[in-house]
PDB file of C-alpha atoms in Angstrom:
ATOM      1  CA  ASP U1442     -23.086-130.593  36.008  1.00  0.00           C
ATOM      2  CA  ILE U1443     -26.522-128.988  36.740  1.00  0.00           C
ATOM      3  CA  GLN U1444     -25.677-125.157  36.810  1.00  0.00           C
ATOM      4  CA  MET U1445     -27.157-122.996  39.697  1.00  0.00           C
ATOM      5  CA  THR U1446     -27.786-118.838  39.102  1.00  0.00           C
ATOM      6  CA  GLN U1447     -29.470-116.848  41.687  1.00  0.00           C
ATOM      7  CA  SER U1448     -29.909-113.623  41.474  1.00  0.00           C
ATOM      8  CA  PRO U1449     -29.510-110.836  42.727  1.00  0.00           C
ATOM      9  CA  SER U1450     -26.279-111.317  43.882  1.00  0.00           C
ATOM     10  CA  SER U1451     -26.776-108.819  46.824  1.00  0.00           C
ATOM     11  CA  LEU U1452     -30.239-106.531  47.963  1.00  0.00           C
ATOM     12  CA  SER U1453     -31.293-103.932  50.295  1.00  0.00           C
ATOM     13  CA  ALA U1454     -34.242-104.103  52.062  1.00  0.00           C
ATOM     14  CA  SER U1455     -35.671-102.521  55.004  1.00  0.00           C
ATOM     15  CA  VAL U1456     -37.929-104.013  57.673  1.00  0.00           C
ATOM     16  CA  GLY U1457     -41.226-104.901  56.464  1.00  0.00           C
ATOM     17  CA  ASP U1458     -40.218-105.396  53.128  1.00  0.00           C
ATOM     18  CA  ARG U1459     -41.454-107.931  50.679  1.00  0.00           C
ATOM     19  CA  VAL U1460     -38.304-109.684  49.516  1.00  0.00           C
ATOM     20  CA  THR U1461     -37.920-112.237  46.246  1.00  0.00           C
ATOM     21  CA  ILE U1462     -34.754-114.280  45.163  1.00  0.00           C
ATOM     22  CA  THR U1463     -34.674-116.379  42.163  1.00  0.00           C
ATOM     23  CA  CYS U1464     -33.103-119.133  40.965  1.00  0.00           C
ATOM     24  CA  ARG U1465     -32.432-120.185  37.491  1.00  0.00           C
ATOM     25  CA  ALA U1466     -30.923-124.118  36.417  1.00  0.00           C
ATOM     26  CA  SER U1467     -28.675-124.509  33.583  1.00  0.00           C
ATOM     27  CA  GLN U1468     -31.786-127.845  33.320  1.00  0.00           C
ATOM     28  CA  SER U1469     -34.724-129.146  34.644  1.00  0.00           C
ATOM     29  CA  ILE U1470     -34.615-130.462  37.711  1.00  0.00           C
ATOM     30  CA  SER U1471     -38.115-130.531  39.151  1.00  0.00           C
ATOM     31  CA  ARG U1472     -38.817-129.593  42.037  1.00  0.00           C
ATOM     32  CA  TYR U1473     -35.437-130.591  43.758  1.00  0.00           C
ATOM     33  CA  LEU U1474     -34.441-127.706  45.064  1.00  0.00           C
ATOM     34  CA  ASN U1475     -33.602-126.745  48.596  1.00  0.00           C
ATOM     35  CA  TRP U1476     -32.789-123.129  50.203  1.00  0.00           C
ATOM     36  CA  TYR U1477     -30.283-122.422  53.162  1.00  0.00           C
ATOM     37  CA  GLN U1478     -29.768-119.188  55.369  1.00  0.00           C
ATOM     38  CA  GLN U1479     -26.882-118.138  56.446  1.00  0.00           C
ATOM     39  CA  LYS U1480     -25.354-115.945  58.960  1.00  0.00           C
ATOM     40  CA  PRO U1481     -22.069-114.488  59.327  1.00  0.00           C
ATOM     41  CA  GLY U1482     -19.938-116.509  61.068  1.00  0.00           C
ATOM     42  CA  GLU U1483     -22.556-119.607  61.243  1.00  0.00           C
ATOM     43  CA  ALA U1484     -23.224-122.701  59.393  1.00  0.00           C
ATOM     44  CA  PRO U1485     -25.697-122.604  56.706  1.00  0.00           C
ATOM     45  CA  LYS U1486     -29.694-123.384  57.675  1.00  0.00           C
ATOM     46  CA  LEU U1487     -32.328-125.386  55.850  1.00  0.00           C
ATOM     47  CA  LEU U1488     -34.865-123.604  55.417  1.00  0.00           C
ATOM     48  CA  ILE U1489     -36.279-124.601  52.477  1.00  0.00           C
ATOM     49  CA  TYR U1490     -36.742-128.330  50.486  1.00  0.00           C
ATOM     50  CA  ALA U1491     -38.581-129.994  47.704  1.00  0.00           C
ATOM     51  CA  ALA U1492     -38.672-126.129  46.352  1.00  0.00           C
ATOM     52  CA  SER U1493     -41.744-125.292  48.827  1.00  0.00           C
ATOM     53  CA  THR U1494     -41.832-127.989  52.237  1.00  0.00           C
ATOM     54  CA  LEU U1495     -40.948-125.343  55.180  1.00  0.00           C
ATOM     55  CA  GLN U1496     -38.144-126.655  57.011  1.00  0.00           C
ATOM     56  CA  THR U1497     -39.636-127.727  60.717  1.00  0.00           C
ATOM     57  CA  GLY U1498     -39.163-124.373  63.082  1.00  0.00           C
ATOM     58  CA  VAL U1499     -38.878-122.221  60.166  1.00  0.00           C
ATOM     59  CA  PRO U1500     -41.046-119.315  60.498  1.00  0.00           C
ATOM     60  CA  SER U1501     -44.409-118.499  58.102  1.00  0.00           C
ATOM     61  CA  ARG U1502     -42.897-115.721  56.337  1.00  0.00           C
ATOM     62  CA  PHE U1503     -40.746-117.725  54.269  1.00  0.00           C
ATOM     63  CA  SER U1504     -42.033-119.515  51.348  1.00  0.00           C
ATOM     64  CA  GLY U1505     -40.845-121.345  48.254  1.00  0.00           C
ATOM     65  CA  SER U1506     -42.486-121.724  44.774  1.00  0.00           C
ATOM     66  CA  GLY U1507     -41.074-122.911  40.753  1.00  0.00           C
ATOM     67  CA  SER U1508     -40.464-126.083  39.578  1.00  0.00           C
ATOM     68  CA  GLY U1509     -38.582-127.165  36.443  1.00  0.00           C
ATOM     69  CA  THR U1510     -35.586-124.443  35.902  1.00  0.00           C
ATOM     70  CA  ASP U1511     -37.098-121.276  37.816  1.00  0.00           C
ATOM     71  CA  PHE U1512     -37.546-121.051  41.006  1.00  0.00           C
ATOM     72  CA  THR U1513     -38.515-118.403  43.596  1.00  0.00           C
ATOM     73  CA  LEU U1514     -37.845-117.786  48.074  1.00  0.00           C
ATOM     74  CA  THR U1515     -40.125-114.964  49.290  1.00  0.00           C
ATOM     75  CA  ILE U1516     -39.943-113.249  52.990  1.00  0.00           C
ATOM     76  CA  SER U1517     -43.163-111.607  53.532  1.00  0.00           C
ATOM     77  CA  SER U1518     -42.051-109.664  56.130  1.00  0.00           C
ATOM     78  CA  LEU U1519     -38.549-109.228  56.297  1.00  0.00           C
ATOM     79  CA  GLN U1520     -37.334-109.415  60.117  1.00  0.00           C
ATOM     80  CA  SER U1521     -34.257-108.340  61.549  1.00  0.00           C
ATOM     81  CA  GLU U1522     -32.938-112.030  62.235  1.00  0.00           C
ATOM     82  CA  ASP U1523     -33.420-112.478  58.323  1.00  0.00           C
ATOM     83  CA  PHE U1524     -30.952-109.765  57.212  1.00  0.00           C
ATOM     84  CA  ALA U1525     -28.431-112.919  55.802  1.00  0.00           C
ATOM     85  CA  ALA U1526     -27.246-114.471  52.506  1.00  0.00           C
ATOM     86  CA  TYR U1527     -29.449-117.161  51.241  1.00  0.00           C
ATOM     87  CA  TYR U1528     -27.703-119.801  48.978  1.00  0.00           C
ATOM     88  CA  CYS U1529     -30.094-122.660  46.764  1.00  0.00           C
ATOM     89  CA  GLN U1530     -28.859-126.021  45.683  1.00  0.00           C
ATOM     90  CA  GLN U1531     -30.302-128.771  42.904  1.00  0.00           C
ATOM     91  CA  SER U1532     -30.204-132.589  44.602  1.00  0.00           C
ATOM     92  CA  PHE U1533     -31.531-133.960  41.456  1.00  0.00           C
ATOM     93  CA  ARG U1534     -28.737-135.541  40.582  1.00  0.00           C
ATOM     94  CA  ASP U1535     -25.728-136.599  43.457  1.00  0.00           C
ATOM     95  CA  ILE U1536     -24.081-134.359  41.560  1.00  0.00           C
ATOM     96  CA  LEU U1537     -24.548-131.648  44.203  1.00  0.00           C
ATOM     97  CA  THR U1538     -24.025-127.834  43.227  1.00  0.00           C
ATOM     98  CA  PHE U1539     -25.007-124.561  44.708  1.00  0.00           C
ATOM     99  CA  GLY U1540     -26.059-120.901  44.026  1.00  0.00           C
ATOM    100  CA  GLY U1541     -23.153-118.355  44.357  1.00  0.00           C
ATOM    101  CA  GLY U1542     -25.839-116.974  46.876  1.00  0.00           C
ATOM    102  CA  THR U1543     -27.449-114.205  47.291  1.00  0.00           C
ATOM    103  CA  THR U1544     -26.852-111.327  50.858  1.00  0.00           C
ATOM    104  CA  VAL U1545     -29.712-109.237  52.355  1.00  0.00           C
ATOM    105  CA  GLU U1546     -28.364-106.484  53.445  1.00  0.00           C
ATOM    106  CA  ILE U1547     -30.314-103.675  55.927  1.00  0.00           C
ATOM    107  CA  LYS U1548     -31.452-100.271  53.463  1.00  0.00           C
TER     108      LYS U1548
ATOM    109  CA  GLU E 406     -29.746-133.506  70.546  1.00  0.00           C
ATOM    110  CA  VAL E 407     -27.964-134.358  66.447  1.00  0.00           C
ATOM    111  CA  GLN E 408     -24.601-132.830  66.901  1.00  0.00           C
ATOM    112  CA  LEU E 409     -21.861-133.273  64.512  1.00  0.00           C
ATOM    113  CA  LEU E 410     -17.865-131.837  65.181  1.00  0.00           C
ATOM    114  CA  GLU E 411     -15.202-131.669  62.467  1.00  0.00           C
ATOM    115  CA  SER E 412     -11.787-131.034  63.436  1.00  0.00           C
ATOM    116  CA  GLY E 413      -8.614-131.350  61.774  1.00  0.00           C
ATOM    117  CA  GLY E 414      -8.197-129.029  59.743  1.00  0.00           C
ATOM    118  CA  GLY E 415      -5.247-126.258  60.039  1.00  0.00           C
ATOM    119  CA  LEU E 416      -2.234-125.015  57.680  1.00  0.00           C
ATOM    120  CA  VAL E 417      -0.631-127.435  55.397  1.00  0.00           C
ATOM    121  CA  GLN E 418       1.730-126.467  52.591  1.00  0.00           C
ATOM    122  CA  PRO E 419       1.015-127.344  48.898  1.00  0.00           C
ATOM    123  CA  GLY E 420       0.970-130.123  47.798  1.00  0.00           C
ATOM    124  CA  GLY E 421       0.347-131.878  51.316  1.00  0.00           C
ATOM    125  CA  SER E 422      -2.367-133.775  52.629  1.00  0.00           C
ATOM    126  CA  LEU E 423      -4.918-133.199  55.683  1.00  0.00           C
ATOM    127  CA  ARG E 424      -7.861-135.657  56.876  1.00  0.00           C
ATOM    128  CA  LEU E 425     -10.561-134.128  58.042  1.00  0.00           C
ATOM    129  CA  SER E 426     -13.292-135.772  60.679  1.00  0.00           C
ATOM    130  CA  CYS E 427     -16.861-135.019  61.448  1.00  0.00           C
ATOM    131  CA  ALA E 428     -17.642-137.287  64.815  1.00  0.00           C
ATOM    132  CA  ALA E 429     -21.349-137.304  64.399  1.00  0.00           C
ATOM    133  CA  SER E 430     -23.997-138.353  67.914  1.00  0.00           C
ATOM    134  CA  GLY E 431     -28.004-137.876  68.405  1.00  0.00           C
ATOM    135  CA  PHE E 432     -28.559-140.122  65.461  1.00  0.00           C
ATOM    136  CA  ALA E 433     -28.621-143.312  63.815  1.00  0.00           C
ATOM    137  CA  PHE E 434     -25.255-142.312  62.214  1.00  0.00           C
ATOM    138  CA  SER E 435     -25.772-145.309  59.676  1.00  0.00           C
ATOM    139  CA  SER E 436     -28.684-144.480  58.034  1.00  0.00           C
ATOM    140  CA  TYR E 437     -28.082-141.308  56.736  1.00  0.00           C
ATOM    141  CA  ALA E 438     -26.160-139.645  53.593  1.00  0.00           C
ATOM    142  CA  MET E 439     -23.426-137.245  54.823  1.00  0.00           C
ATOM    143  CA  THR E 440     -21.406-134.948  52.852  1.00  0.00           C
ATOM    144  CA  TRP E 441     -18.714-132.310  53.384  1.00  0.00           C
ATOM    145  CA  VAL E 442     -19.321-128.306  51.801  1.00  0.00           C
ATOM    146  CA  ARG E 443     -16.245-125.710  52.198  1.00  0.00           C
ATOM    147  CA  GLN E 444     -16.603-121.776  51.859  1.00  0.00           C
ATOM    148  CA  ALA E 445     -13.718-120.071  50.906  1.00  0.00           C
ATOM    149  CA  PRO E 446     -13.350-116.656  52.482  1.00  0.00           C
ATOM    150  CA  GLY E 447     -15.566-114.452  51.759  1.00  0.00           C
ATOM    151  CA  LYS E 448     -16.863-116.702  49.140  1.00  0.00           C
ATOM    152  CA  GLY E 449     -20.367-118.929  48.994  1.00  0.00           C
ATOM    153  CA  LEU E 450     -21.251-122.760  49.354  1.00  0.00           C
ATOM    154  CA  GLU E 451     -19.385-125.662  47.144  1.00  0.00           C
ATOM    155  CA  TRP E 452     -20.542-128.890  47.561  1.00  0.00           C
ATOM    156  CA  VAL E 453     -17.589-131.162  47.814  1.00  0.00           C
ATOM    157  CA  SER E 454     -18.335-134.693  48.308  1.00  0.00           C
ATOM    158  CA  SER E 455     -21.194-137.318  49.492  1.00  0.00           C
ATOM    159  CA  ILE E 456     -21.471-140.785  51.149  1.00  0.00           C
ATOM    160  CA  THR E 457     -24.254-143.354  50.890  1.00  0.00           C
ATOM    161  CA  GLY E 458     -25.387-144.339  54.885  1.00  0.00           C
ATOM    162  CA  SER E 459     -23.840-147.862  53.825  1.00  0.00           C
ATOM    163  CA  GLY E 460     -20.798-146.286  52.189  1.00  0.00           C
ATOM    164  CA  ASP E 461     -20.932-147.741  49.750  1.00  0.00           C
ATOM    165  CA  LYS E 462     -21.344-145.027  46.900  1.00  0.00           C
ATOM    166  CA  THR E 463     -19.251-141.387  47.156  1.00  0.00           C
ATOM    167  CA  TYR E 464     -19.268-138.693  44.809  1.00  0.00           C
ATOM    168  CA  HIS E 465     -16.839-135.618  43.934  1.00  0.00           C
ATOM    169  CA  ALA E 466     -17.031-132.590  42.937  1.00  0.00           C
ATOM    170  CA  ASP E 467     -14.723-131.793  39.680  1.00  0.00           C
ATOM    171  CA  SER E 468     -12.744-129.577  41.588  1.00  0.00           C
ATOM    172  CA  VAL E 469     -11.122-132.814  44.277  1.00  0.00           C
ATOM    173  CA  GLU E 470     -12.083-134.898  42.153  1.00  0.00           C
ATOM    174  CA  GLY E 471      -9.106-138.183  42.267  1.00  0.00           C
ATOM    175  CA  ARG E 472      -7.525-135.090  45.490  1.00  0.00           C
ATOM    176  CA  PHE E 473     -10.342-136.075  48.282  1.00  0.00           C
ATOM    177  CA  THR E 474     -11.232-139.138  49.148  1.00  0.00           C
ATOM    178  CA  ILE E 475     -14.968-139.420  51.355  1.00  0.00           C
ATOM    179  CA  SER E 476     -15.628-142.238  53.943  1.00  0.00           C
ATOM    180  CA  ARG E 477     -17.637-143.051  56.975  1.00  0.00           C
ATOM    181  CA  GLU E 478     -16.698-145.063  60.020  1.00  0.00           C
ATOM    182  CA  ASN E 479     -20.040-146.389  61.179  1.00  0.00           C
ATOM    183  CA  SER E 480     -18.866-147.961  63.939  1.00  0.00           C
ATOM    184  CA  LYS E 481     -17.719-144.828  65.102  1.00  0.00           C
ATOM    185  CA  ASN E 482     -19.895-142.019  64.339  1.00  0.00           C
ATOM    186  CA  THR E 483     -17.338-140.673  62.197  1.00  0.00           C
ATOM    187  CA  LEU E 484     -17.256-139.357  58.941  1.00  0.00           C
ATOM    188  CA  TYR E 485     -13.935-138.355  57.088  1.00  0.00           C
ATOM    189  CA  LEU E 486     -12.235-136.357  54.289  1.00  0.00           C
ATOM    190  CA  GLN E 487      -9.185-137.290  53.204  1.00  0.00           C
ATOM    191  CA  MET E 488      -7.286-134.332  51.135  1.00  0.00           C
ATOM    192  CA  ASN E 489      -4.186-135.062  48.912  1.00  0.00           C
ATOM    193  CA  SER E 490      -2.295-132.710  47.123  1.00  0.00           C
ATOM    194  CA  LEU E 491      -3.955-129.435  48.559  1.00  0.00           C
ATOM    195  CA  ARG E 492      -3.682-126.461  46.536  1.00  0.00           C
ATOM    196  CA  ALA E 493      -3.858-122.739  47.565  1.00  0.00           C
ATOM    197  CA  GLU E 494      -7.863-122.724  46.293  1.00  0.00           C
ATOM    198  CA  ASP E 495      -8.874-125.716  48.621  1.00  0.00           C
ATOM    199  CA  THR E 496      -8.176-122.808  51.592  1.00  0.00           C
ATOM    200  CA  ALA E 497     -12.008-122.745  53.210  1.00  0.00           C
ATOM    201  CA  VAL E 498     -14.019-123.735  56.167  1.00  0.00           C
ATOM    202  CA  TYR E 499     -14.895-127.185  55.818  1.00  0.00           C
ATOM    203  CA  TYR E 500     -18.602-128.080  56.987  1.00  0.00           C
ATOM    204  CA  CYS E 501     -19.811-131.680  57.470  1.00  0.00           C
ATOM    205  CA  ALA E 502     -23.594-132.110  57.295  1.00  0.00           C
ATOM    206  CA  LYS E 503     -26.424-134.849  57.463  1.00  0.00           C
ATOM    207  CA  GLY E 504     -28.668-135.037  55.191  1.00  0.00           C
ATOM    208  CA  HIS E 505     -32.674-135.111  55.555  1.00  0.00           C
ATOM    209  CA  SER E 506     -34.536-138.187  56.788  1.00  0.00           C
ATOM    210  CA  PHE E 507     -36.874-137.819  53.578  1.00  0.00           C
ATOM    211  CA  CYS E 508     -33.988-138.583  51.780  1.00  0.00           C
ATOM    212  CA  THR E 509     -33.409-141.998  50.141  1.00  0.00           C
ATOM    213  CA  SER E 510     -29.988-141.114  48.529  1.00  0.00           C
ATOM    214  CA  THR E 511     -26.701-138.858  47.970  1.00  0.00           C
ATOM    215  CA  SER E 512     -28.863-136.411  46.119  1.00  0.00           C
ATOM    216  CA  CYS E 513     -30.047-134.838  48.862  1.00  0.00           C
ATOM    217  CA  TYR E 514     -30.954-131.880  51.388  1.00  0.00           C
ATOM    218  CA  PHE E 515     -29.238-131.279  54.756  1.00  0.00           C
ATOM    219  CA  ASP E 516     -30.964-130.613  57.700  1.00  0.00           C
ATOM    220  CA  PHE E 517     -27.424-130.407  60.386  1.00  0.00           C
ATOM    221  CA  TRP E 518     -24.506-129.088  59.766  1.00  0.00           C
ATOM    222  CA  GLY E 519     -21.485-128.903  61.990  1.00  0.00           C
ATOM    223  CA  GLN E 520     -19.376-125.669  62.750  1.00  0.00           C
ATOM    224  CA  GLY E 521     -16.899-126.096  60.161  1.00  0.00           C
ATOM    225  CA  THR E 522     -13.433-126.603  60.253  1.00  0.00           C
ATOM    226  CA  LEU E 523     -10.157-124.252  58.626  1.00  0.00           C
ATOM    227  CA  VAL E 524      -8.142-125.660  56.192  1.00  0.00           C
ATOM    228  CA  THR E 525      -5.219-122.914  54.825  1.00  0.00           C
ATOM    229  CA  VAL E 526      -2.861-123.779  51.953  1.00  0.00           C
ATOM    230  CA  SER E 527       0.023-122.105  51.772  1.00  0.00           C
ATOM    231  CA  SER E 528       3.668-122.075  52.100  1.00  0.00           C
TER     232      SER E 528
END
């Protein structure tokens, strides 16, 4: 199975900060990498698919990049509603896997 | 409006069984891959099982292979997860989710999610 490793596992940031989260795959997955946001008590929400395509309705401050094994989710200017957990997920194989998650907390 | 409503969760003893259901509405159910994802208390997301739109192909995580079975009844717009031989480590909120319209198989990403149903395995 393909293992997905996210870093950091948590970070503290302030409103307006630029935030970067990294996801690494155990083997090349081309651009089959997706990002989700999850707030406490809520279901996950799809943010980005195919490494860099923004899901409909997602603010443009979110962006994704990468290919192969290394991927990045960037929030250009953190807003109060962005404090949440973020997960990457590979869809290269039918056996899907998620990263361990990154919690973005208020500094 | 797409809606996914899970049901069937609850408290079950180790070794017991449960069947989860996910009632779908607002989209052409049989045209989309569906999946189950779980989240243990305070932990991250774990993919459990996926099924093609027609139901002809299914995939399960190693952690549930041989114990859980995903299925669907397209005439009723309903997704199922039959869970047997339950263990304490299966305790989690179970979400059903709809495959994105751009996906052509179960190797997919998921654009709509239910609110989840809690399964607790304990004696």
